[in-house]
Amino acid sequence: MPNPGQKLEQPLPKPSALDPTTAYDFSEYPVGGVWVKDPDSFHVLNSQSAKAVLYVINVGDRDIQVGSHIHLADVNDDLLFFTDRDTAEQAETVMTDPQLSRPQQIAAARQLAHDRSKTPGQAPWGYRLDVASGASERFSPEPSPSGRIEVVEIGGKRRVPGLRKDKQAGDVDLD
């Protein structure tokens, strides 16, 4: 079986080598290859500035998957964000405290979690996962933090409309 982007041991032709007046049949190539104009060049997937590190605990009872361009402040409320490892570990301790009921554990962990409200320049407000476009990350309902996840500031016009029904009109603009 050929690798993605190969057909009978022949790699995909470079875009610059294609004649724009000719129709090409790429249907026999396996899906999954990435075709870039210059595969030997360096490609930056996300901005190198305005990055942050967060820790996440899922206090729900199901996995929660977050896509590459979802505004983290708008994701499922069962995901709790922590801006430092120590606080995340405190929440982990609370979530495993046998003296507390499950609702009490969740309430105590929520008190330690970072506020998602509009705080420009402070993650998770205005940030998304630092992953390739179309990728996602799944957070399981475990009592331990997800570990270190990197997030990047949302670019472009910095507007995130329509993700949540309870979103205030002023919360569409991230700045």
mmCIF file with all atom_site columns, C-alpha atoms in Angstrom:
data_model
loop_
_atom_site.group_PDB
_atom_site.id
_atom_site.type_symbol
_atom_site.label_atom_id
_atom_site.label_alt_id
_atom_site.label_comp_id
_atom_site.label_asym_id
_atom_site.label_entity_id
_atom_site.label_seq_id
_atom_site.pdbx_PDB_ins_code
_atom_site.Cartn_x
_atom_site.Cartn_y
_atom_site.Cartn_z
_atom_site.occupancy
_atom_site.B_iso_or_equiv
_atom_site.pdbx_formal_charge
_atom_site.auth_seq_id
_atom_site.auth_comp_id
_atom_site.auth_asym_id
_atom_site.auth_atom_id
_atom_site.pdbx_PDB_model_num
ATOM 1   C CA . MET A 1 1   ? 0.000   0.000  0.000   1.00 0.00 ? 1   MET A CA 1
ATOM 2   C CA . PRO A 1 2   ? 1.535   3.341  -0.979  1.00 0.00 ? 2   PRO A CA 1
ATOM 3   C CA . ASN A 1 3   ? 1.947   6.106  1.581   1.00 0.00 ? 3   ASN A CA 1
ATOM 4   C CA . PRO A 1 4   ? -0.406  9.101  1.495   1.00 0.00 ? 4   PRO A CA 1
ATOM 5   C CA . GLY A 1 5   ? 0.445   11.284 -1.498  1.00 0.00 ? 5   GLY A CA 1
ATOM 6   C CA . GLN A 1 6   ? 1.988   8.404  -3.461  1.00 0.00 ? 6   GLN A CA 1
ATOM 7   C CA . LYS A 1 7   ? 0.665   6.360  -6.348  1.00 0.00 ? 7   LYS A CA 1
ATOM 8   C CA . LEU A 1 8   ? 2.574   3.306  -7.473  1.00 0.00 ? 8   LEU A CA 1
ATOM 9   C CA . GLU A 1 9   ? 5.733   4.578  -5.778  1.00 0.00 ? 9   GLU A CA 1
ATOM 10  C CA . GLN A 1 10  ? 5.440   7.936  -7.580  1.00 0.00 ? 10  GLN A CA 1
ATOM 11  C CA . PRO A 1 11  ? 5.036   10.981 -5.296  1.00 0.00 ? 11  PRO A CA 1
ATOM 12  C CA . LEU A 1 12  ? 2.498   13.692 -6.044  1.00 0.00 ? 12  LEU A CA 1
ATOM 13  C CA . PRO A 1 13  ? 3.900   16.191 -8.524  1.00 0.00 ? 13  PRO A CA 1
ATOM 14  C CA . LYS A 1 14  ? 4.858   19.583 -7.127  1.00 0.00 ? 14  LYS A CA 1
ATOM 15  C CA . PRO A 1 15  ? 2.179   22.218 -7.826  1.00 0.00 ? 15  PRO A CA 1
ATOM 16  C CA . SER A 1 16  ? 4.695   24.300 -9.764  1.00 0.00 ? 16  SER A CA 1
ATOM 17  C CA . ALA A 1 17  ? 5.243   21.367 -12.154 1.00 0.00 ? 17  ALA A CA 1
ATOM 18  C CA . LEU A 1 18  ? 1.563   21.115 -13.096 1.00 0.00 ? 18  LEU A CA 1
ATOM 19  C CA . ASP A 1 19  ? 0.276   22.525 -16.364 1.00 0.00 ? 19  ASP A CA 1
ATOM 20  C CA . PRO A 1 20  ? -2.812  24.664 -15.562 1.00 0.00 ? 20  PRO A CA 1
ATOM 21  C CA . THR A 1 21  ? -4.361  23.772 -18.948 1.00 0.00 ? 21  THR A CA 1
ATOM 22  C CA . THR A 1 22  ? -4.256  20.026 -18.229 1.00 0.00 ? 22  THR A CA 1
ATOM 23  C CA . ALA A 1 23  ? -6.762  18.017 -16.167 1.00 0.00 ? 23  ALA A CA 1
ATOM 24  C CA . TYR A 1 24  ? -5.087  15.641 -13.712 1.00 0.00 ? 24  TYR A CA 1
ATOM 25  C CA . ASP A 1 25  ? -6.614  12.565 -12.065 1.00 0.00 ? 25  ASP A CA 1
ATOM 26  C CA . PHE A 1 26  ? -5.577  12.420 -8.418  1.00 0.00 ? 26  PHE A CA 1
ATOM 27  C CA . SER A 1 27  ? -8.359  9.994  -7.460  1.00 0.00 ? 27  SER A CA 1
ATOM 28  C CA . GLU A 1 28  ? -5.972  7.030  -7.299  1.00 0.00 ? 28  GLU A CA 1
ATOM 29  C CA . TYR A 1 29  ? -3.860  8.603  -4.561  1.00 0.00 ? 29  TYR A CA 1
ATOM 30  C CA . PRO A 1 30  ? -4.616  7.569  -0.970  1.00 0.00 ? 30  PRO A CA 1
ATOM 31  C CA . VAL A 1 31  ? -6.345  10.224 1.125   1.00 0.00 ? 31  VAL A CA 1
ATOM 32  C CA . GLY A 1 32  ? -4.345  11.798 3.934   1.00 0.00 ? 32  GLY A CA 1
ATOM 33  C CA . GLY A 1 33  ? -1.391  13.366 2.213   1.00 0.00 ? 33  GLY A CA 1
ATOM 34  C CA . VAL A 1 34  ? -0.672  17.039 2.611   1.00 0.00 ? 34  VAL A CA 1
ATOM 35  C CA . TRP A 1 35  ? 0.131   18.971 -0.530  1.00 0.00 ? 35  TRP A CA 1
ATOM 36  C CA . VAL A 1 36  ? 2.078   22.180 0.013   1.00 0.00 ? 36  VAL A CA 1
ATOM 37  C CA . LYS A 1 37  ? 3.781   24.341 -2.583  1.00 0.00 ? 37  LYS A CA 1
ATOM 38  C CA . ASP A 1 38  ? 7.264   23.818 -1.162  1.00 0.00 ? 38  ASP A CA 1
ATOM 39  C CA . PRO A 1 39  ? 7.435   20.747 1.111   1.00 0.00 ? 39  PRO A CA 1
ATOM 40  C CA . ASP A 1 40  ? 11.015  21.559 2.094   1.00 0.00 ? 40  ASP A CA 1
ATOM 41  C CA . SER A 1 41  ? 10.122  24.950 3.550   1.00 0.00 ? 41  SER A CA 1
ATOM 42  C CA . PHE A 1 42  ? 9.376   25.724 7.202   1.00 0.00 ? 42  PHE A CA 1
ATOM 43  C CA . HIS A 1 43  ? 5.647   26.084 7.970   1.00 0.00 ? 43  HIS A CA 1
ATOM 44  C CA . VAL A 1 44  ? 4.314   27.865 11.066  1.00 0.00 ? 44  VAL A CA 1
ATOM 45  C CA . LEU A 1 45  ? 0.907   26.491 12.057  1.00 0.00 ? 45  LEU A CA 1
ATOM 46  C CA . ASN A 1 46  ? -0.018  29.055 14.695  1.00 0.00 ? 46  ASN A CA 1
ATOM 47  C CA . SER A 1 47  ? 1.246   32.414 15.851  1.00 0.00 ? 47  SER A CA 1
ATOM 48  C CA . GLN A 1 48  ? 4.410   32.300 17.902  1.00 0.00 ? 48  GLN A CA 1
ATOM 49  C CA . SER A 1 49  ? 3.214   35.172 20.097  1.00 0.00 ? 49  SER A CA 1
ATOM 50  C CA . ALA A 1 50  ? 0.362   35.351 22.595  1.00 0.00 ? 50  ALA A CA 1
ATOM 51  C CA . LYS A 1 51  ? 0.622   31.753 23.765  1.00 0.00 ? 51  LYS A CA 1
ATOM 52  C CA . ALA A 1 52  ? -0.295  30.483 27.201  1.00 0.00 ? 52  ALA A CA 1
ATOM 53  C CA . VAL A 1 53  ? -0.295  27.232 29.156  1.00 0.00 ? 53  VAL A CA 1
ATOM 54  C CA . LEU A 1 54  ? -3.416  25.881 30.846  1.00 0.00 ? 54  LEU A CA 1
ATOM 55  C CA . TYR A 1 55  ? -4.363  22.793 32.829  1.00 0.00 ? 55  TYR A CA 1
ATOM 56  C CA . VAL A 1 56  ? -7.817  21.279 32.406  1.00 0.00 ? 56  VAL A CA 1
ATOM 57  C CA . ILE A 1 57  ? -10.025 19.039 34.522  1.00 0.00 ? 57  ILE A CA 1
ATOM 58  C CA . ASN A 1 58  ? -13.246 17.578 33.147  1.00 0.00 ? 58  ASN A CA 1
ATOM 59  C CA . VAL A 1 59  ? -15.735 17.342 36.038  1.00 0.00 ? 59  VAL A CA 1
ATOM 60  C CA . GLY A 1 60  ? -18.490 15.920 33.835  1.00 0.00 ? 60  GLY A CA 1
ATOM 61  C CA . ASP A 1 61  ? -19.336 12.276 33.251  1.00 0.00 ? 61  ASP A CA 1
ATOM 62  C CA . ARG A 1 62  ? -18.429 12.117 29.527  1.00 0.00 ? 62  ARG A CA 1
ATOM 63  C CA . ASP A 1 63  ? -15.451 12.956 27.341  1.00 0.00 ? 63  ASP A CA 1
ATOM 64  C CA . ILE A 1 64  ? -15.499 16.486 25.951  1.00 0.00 ? 64  ILE A CA 1
ATOM 65  C CA . GLN A 1 65  ? -13.869 17.143 22.606  1.00 0.00 ? 65  GLN A CA 1
ATOM 66  C CA . VAL A 1 66  ? -12.700 20.651 21.726  1.00 0.00 ? 66  VAL A CA 1
ATOM 67  C CA . GLY A 1 67  ? -11.930 21.624 18.141  1.00 0.00 ? 67  GLY A CA 1
ATOM 68  C CA . SER A 1 68  ? -8.996  23.688 16.932  1.00 0.00 ? 68  SER A CA 1
ATOM 69  C CA . HIS A 1 69  ? -10.815 26.992 16.552  1.00 0.00 ? 69  HIS A CA 1
ATOM 70  C CA . ILE A 1 70  ? -13.268 26.892 19.461  1.00 0.00 ? 70  ILE A CA 1
ATOM 71  C CA . HIS A 1 71  ? -13.072 29.815 21.876  1.00 0.00 ? 71  HIS A CA 1
ATOM 72  C CA . LEU A 1 72  ? -12.071 28.136 25.147  1.00 0.00 ? 72  LEU A CA 1
ATOM 73  C CA . ALA A 1 73  ? -14.165 30.496 27.258  1.00 0.00 ? 73  ALA A CA 1
ATOM 74  C CA . ASP A 1 74  ? -17.246 29.165 25.428  1.00 0.00 ? 74  ASP A CA 1
ATOM 75  C CA . VAL A 1 75  ? -16.662 25.417 25.784  1.00 0.00 ? 75  VAL A CA 1
ATOM 76  C CA . ASN A 1 76  ? -18.684 23.060 27.976  1.00 0.00 ? 76  ASN A CA 1
ATOM 77  C CA . ASP A 1 77  ? -18.883 24.315 31.573  1.00 0.00 ? 77  ASP A CA 1
ATOM 78  C CA . ASP A 1 78  ? -17.693 20.907 32.811  1.00 0.00 ? 78  ASP A CA 1
ATOM 79  C CA . LEU A 1 79  ? -14.168 21.807 31.660  1.00 0.00 ? 79  LEU A CA 1
ATOM 80  C CA . LEU A 1 80  ? -12.354 23.686 34.403  1.00 0.00 ? 80  LEU A CA 1
ATOM 81  C CA . PHE A 1 81  ? -9.279  25.726 33.463  1.00 0.00 ? 81  PHE A CA 1
ATOM 82  C CA . PHE A 1 82  ? -6.275  26.350 35.682  1.00 0.00 ? 82  PHE A CA 1
ATOM 83  C CA . THR A 1 83  ? -3.467  28.744 34.878  1.00 0.00 ? 83  THR A CA 1
ATOM 84  C CA . ASP A 1 84  ? -0.885  27.045 37.081  1.00 0.00 ? 84  ASP A CA 1
ATOM 85  C CA . ARG A 1 85  ? -0.016  23.470 37.949  1.00 0.00 ? 85  ARG A CA 1
ATOM 86  C CA . ASP A 1 86  ? -0.226  23.936 41.725  1.00 0.00 ? 86  ASP A CA 1
ATOM 87  C CA . THR A 1 87  ? -3.856  25.075 41.624  1.00 0.00 ? 87  THR A CA 1
ATOM 88  C CA . ALA A 1 88  ? -4.713  22.247 39.224  1.00 0.00 ? 88  ALA A CA 1
ATOM 89  C CA . GLU A 1 89  ? -3.164  19.766 41.657  1.00 0.00 ? 89  GLU A CA 1
ATOM 90  C CA . GLN A 1 90  ? -5.174  21.288 44.532  1.00 0.00 ? 90  GLN A CA 1
ATOM 91  C CA . ALA A 1 91  ? -8.327  20.764 42.474  1.00 0.00 ? 91  ALA A CA 1
ATOM 92  C CA . GLU A 1 92  ? -7.245  17.186 41.792  1.00 0.00 ? 92  GLU A CA 1
ATOM 93  C CA . THR A 1 93  ? -6.905  16.634 45.540  1.00 0.00 ? 93  THR A CA 1
ATOM 94  C CA . VAL A 1 94  ? -10.379 18.080 46.117  1.00 0.00 ? 94  VAL A CA 1
ATOM 95  C CA . MET A 1 95  ? -11.841 15.882 43.356  1.00 0.00 ? 95  MET A CA 1
ATOM 96  C CA . THR A 1 96  ? -10.530 12.752 45.084  1.00 0.00 ? 96  THR A CA 1
ATOM 97  C CA . ASP A 1 97  ? -11.446 13.725 48.654  1.00 0.00 ? 97  ASP A CA 1
ATOM 98  C CA . PRO A 1 98  ? -13.514 10.803 50.020  1.00 0.00 ? 98  PRO A CA 1
ATOM 99  C CA . GLN A 1 99  ? -15.039 13.039 52.730  1.00 0.00 ? 99  GLN A CA 1
ATOM 100 C CA . LEU A 1 100 ? -16.911 15.059 50.065  1.00 0.00 ? 100 LEU A CA 1
ATOM 101 C CA . SER A 1 101 ? -19.812 13.973 47.892  1.00 0.00 ? 101 SER A CA 1
ATOM 102 C CA . ARG A 1 102 ? -19.361 14.264 44.113  1.00 0.00 ? 102 ARG A CA 1
ATOM 103 C CA . PRO A 1 103 ? -21.341 17.554 43.908  1.00 0.00 ? 103 PRO A CA 1
ATOM 104 C CA . GLN A 1 104 ? -19.262 18.963 46.783  1.00 0.00 ? 104 GLN A CA 1
ATOM 105 C CA . GLN A 1 105 ? -16.027 17.894 45.055  1.00 0.00 ? 105 GLN A CA 1
ATOM 106 C CA . ILE A 1 106 ? -17.102 19.623 41.821  1.00 0.00 ? 106 ILE A CA 1
ATOM 107 C CA . ALA A 1 107 ? -18.180 22.796 43.653  1.00 0.00 ? 107 ALA A CA 1
ATOM 108 C CA . ALA A 1 108 ? -14.848 22.982 45.498  1.00 0.00 ? 108 ALA A CA 1
ATOM 109 C CA . ALA A 1 109 ? -12.882 22.416 42.266  1.00 0.00 ? 109 ALA A CA 1
ATOM 110 C CA . ARG A 1 110 ? -14.922 25.141 40.516  1.00 0.00 ? 110 ARG A CA 1
ATOM 111 C CA . GLN A 1 111 ? -13.911 27.620 43.240  1.00 0.00 ? 111 GLN A CA 1
ATOM 112 C CA . LEU A 1 112 ? -10.249 26.939 42.447  1.00 0.00 ? 112 LEU A CA 1
ATOM 113 C CA . ALA A 1 113 ? -10.692 27.128 38.660  1.00 0.00 ? 113 ALA A CA 1
ATOM 114 C CA . HIS A 1 114 ? -9.771  30.182 36.617  1.00 0.00 ? 114 HIS A CA 1
ATOM 115 C CA . ASP A 1 115 ? -12.641 32.561 35.872  1.00 0.00 ? 115 ASP A CA 1
ATOM 116 C CA . ARG A 1 116 ? -13.742 32.324 32.236  1.00 0.00 ? 116 ARG A CA 1
ATOM 117 C CA . SER A 1 117 ? -15.331 35.760 32.218  1.00 0.00 ? 117 SER A CA 1
ATOM 118 C CA . LYS A 1 118 ? -14.152 38.470 29.891  1.00 0.00 ? 118 LYS A CA 1
ATOM 119 C CA . THR A 1 119 ? -10.542 39.110 30.860  1.00 0.00 ? 119 THR A CA 1
ATOM 120 C CA . PRO A 1 120 ? -8.799  40.258 27.645  1.00 0.00 ? 120 PRO A CA 1
ATOM 121 C CA . GLY A 1 121 ? -5.257  38.990 27.349  1.00 0.00 ? 121 GLY A CA 1
ATOM 122 C CA . GLN A 1 122 ? -5.692  36.266 29.973  1.00 0.00 ? 122 GLN A CA 1
ATOM 123 C CA . ALA A 1 123 ? -6.435  32.690 28.899  1.00 0.00 ? 123 ALA A CA 1
ATOM 124 C CA . PRO A 1 124 ? -8.900  31.147 28.312  1.00 0.00 ? 124 PRO A CA 1
ATOM 125 C CA . TRP A 1 125 ? -10.664 34.388 27.225  1.00 0.00 ? 125 TRP A CA 1
ATOM 126 C CA . GLY A 1 126 ? -9.706  35.004 23.595  1.00 0.00 ? 126 GLY A CA 1
ATOM 127 C CA . TYR A 1 127 ? -7.715  31.781 23.269  1.00 0.00 ? 127 TYR A CA 1
ATOM 128 C CA . ARG A 1 128 ? -8.062  28.464 21.432  1.00 0.00 ? 128 ARG A CA 1
ATOM 129 C CA . LEU A 1 129 ? -6.077  25.220 21.418  1.00 0.00 ? 129 LEU A CA 1
ATOM 130 C CA . ASP A 1 130 ? -2.621  25.458 19.867  1.00 0.00 ? 130 ASP A CA 1
ATOM 131 C CA . VAL A 1 131 ? -3.192  22.610 17.415  1.00 0.00 ? 131 VAL A CA 1
ATOM 132 C CA . ALA A 1 132 ? -3.346  22.368 13.644  1.00 0.00 ? 132 ALA A CA 1
ATOM 133 C CA . SER A 1 133 ? -6.486  23.566 11.900  1.00 0.00 ? 133 SER A CA 1
ATOM 134 C CA . GLY A 1 134 ? -9.138  20.835 11.946  1.00 0.00 ? 134 GLY A CA 1
ATOM 135 C CA . ALA A 1 135 ? -7.515  18.968 14.828  1.00 0.00 ? 135 ALA A CA 1
ATOM 136 C CA . SER A 1 136 ? -9.100  18.571 18.240  1.00 0.00 ? 136 SER A CA 1
ATOM 137 C CA . GLU A 1 137 ? -8.335  17.441 21.743  1.00 0.00 ? 137 GLU A CA 1
ATOM 138 C CA . ARG A 1 138 ? -10.429 15.158 23.945  1.00 0.00 ? 138 ARG A CA 1
ATOM 139 C CA . PHE A 1 139 ? -10.648 15.665 27.689  1.00 0.00 ? 139 PHE A CA 1
ATOM 140 C CA . SER A 1 140 ? -11.709 12.654 29.744  1.00 0.00 ? 140 SER A CA 1
ATOM 141 C CA . PRO A 1 141 ? -13.591 12.911 33.054  1.00 0.00 ? 141 PRO A CA 1
ATOM 142 C CA . GLU A 1 142 ? -10.716 11.983 35.294  1.00 0.00 ? 142 GLU A CA 1
ATOM 143 C CA . PRO A 1 143 ? -9.799  13.524 38.619  1.00 0.00 ? 143 PRO A CA 1
ATOM 144 C CA . SER A 1 144 ? -6.367  14.530 37.341  1.00 0.00 ? 144 SER A CA 1
ATOM 145 C CA . PRO A 1 145 ? -5.416  17.557 35.231  1.00 0.00 ? 145 PRO A CA 1
ATOM 146 C CA . SER A 1 146 ? -4.927  16.950 31.533  1.00 0.00 ? 146 SER A CA 1
ATOM 147 C CA . GLY A 1 147 ? -1.349  17.962 31.868  1.00 0.00 ? 147 GLY A CA 1
ATOM 148 C CA . ARG A 1 148 ? 0.142   20.932 30.152  1.00 0.00 ? 148 ARG A CA 1
ATOM 149 C CA . ILE A 1 149 ? -1.827  22.145 27.143  1.00 0.00 ? 149 ILE A CA 1
ATOM 150 C CA . GLU A 1 150 ? -0.762  25.082 25.047  1.00 0.00 ? 150 GLU A CA 1
ATOM 151 C CA . VAL A 1 151 ? -3.240  27.635 23.806  1.00 0.00 ? 151 VAL A CA 1
ATOM 152 C CA . VAL A 1 152 ? -2.880  30.469 21.329  1.00 0.00 ? 152 VAL A CA 1
ATOM 153 C CA . GLU A 1 153 ? -4.692  33.758 20.997  1.00 0.00 ? 153 GLU A CA 1
ATOM 154 C CA . ILE A 1 154 ? -7.525  33.847 18.459  1.00 0.00 ? 154 ILE A CA 1
ATOM 155 C CA . GLY A 1 155 ? -6.496  36.014 15.517  1.00 0.00 ? 155 GLY A CA 1
ATOM 156 C CA . GLY A 1 156 ? -8.257  37.633 12.600  1.00 0.00 ? 156 GLY A CA 1
ATOM 157 C CA . LYS A 1 157 ? -11.078 40.037 13.440  1.00 0.00 ? 157 LYS A CA 1
ATOM 158 C CA . ARG A 1 158 ? -11.182 38.552 16.961  1.00 0.00 ? 158 ARG A CA 1
ATOM 159 C CA . ARG A 1 159 ? -14.938 37.990 16.911  1.00 0.00 ? 159 ARG A CA 1
ATOM 160 C CA . VAL A 1 160 ? -16.590 34.790 18.148  1.00 0.00 ? 160 VAL A CA 1
ATOM 161 C CA . PRO A 1 161 ? -20.346 34.962 17.562  1.00 0.00 ? 161 PRO A CA 1
ATOM 162 C CA . GLY A 1 162 ? -23.024 32.343 18.064  1.00 0.00 ? 162 GLY A CA 1
ATOM 163 C CA . LEU A 1 163 ? -21.295 29.624 20.050  1.00 0.00 ? 163 LEU A CA 1
ATOM 164 C CA . ARG A 1 164 ? -23.464 29.840 23.162  1.00 0.00 ? 164 ARG A CA 1
ATOM 165 C CA . LYS A 1 165 ? -27.095 30.825 23.600  1.00 0.00 ? 165 LYS A CA 1
ATOM 166 C CA . ASP A 1 166 ? -26.350 32.674 26.850  1.00 0.00 ? 166 ASP A CA 1
ATOM 167 C CA . LYS A 1 167 ? -23.556 34.781 25.330  1.00 0.00 ? 167 LYS A CA 1
ATOM 168 C CA . GLN A 1 168 ? -23.907 38.503 25.951  1.00 0.00 ? 168 GLN A CA 1
ATOM 169 C CA . ALA A 1 169 ? -23.831 40.841 22.924  1.00 0.00 ? 169 ALA A CA 1
ATOM 170 C CA . GLY A 1 170 ? -20.602 42.459 24.135  1.00 0.00 ? 170 GLY A CA 1
ATOM 171 C CA . ASP A 1 171 ? -18.899 39.086 24.373  1.00 0.00 ? 171 ASP A CA 1
ATOM 172 C CA . VAL A 1 172 ? -18.762 38.619 20.601  1.00 0.00 ? 172 VAL A CA 1
ATOM 173 C CA . ASP A 1 173 ? -15.745 40.942 20.339  1.00 0.00 ? 173 ASP A CA 1
ATOM 174 C CA . LEU A 1 174 ? -12.766 39.548 22.179  1.00 0.00 ? 174 LEU A CA 1
ATOM 175 C CA . ASP A 1 175 ? -10.967 42.843 22.773  1.00 0.00 ? 175 ASP A CA 1
#
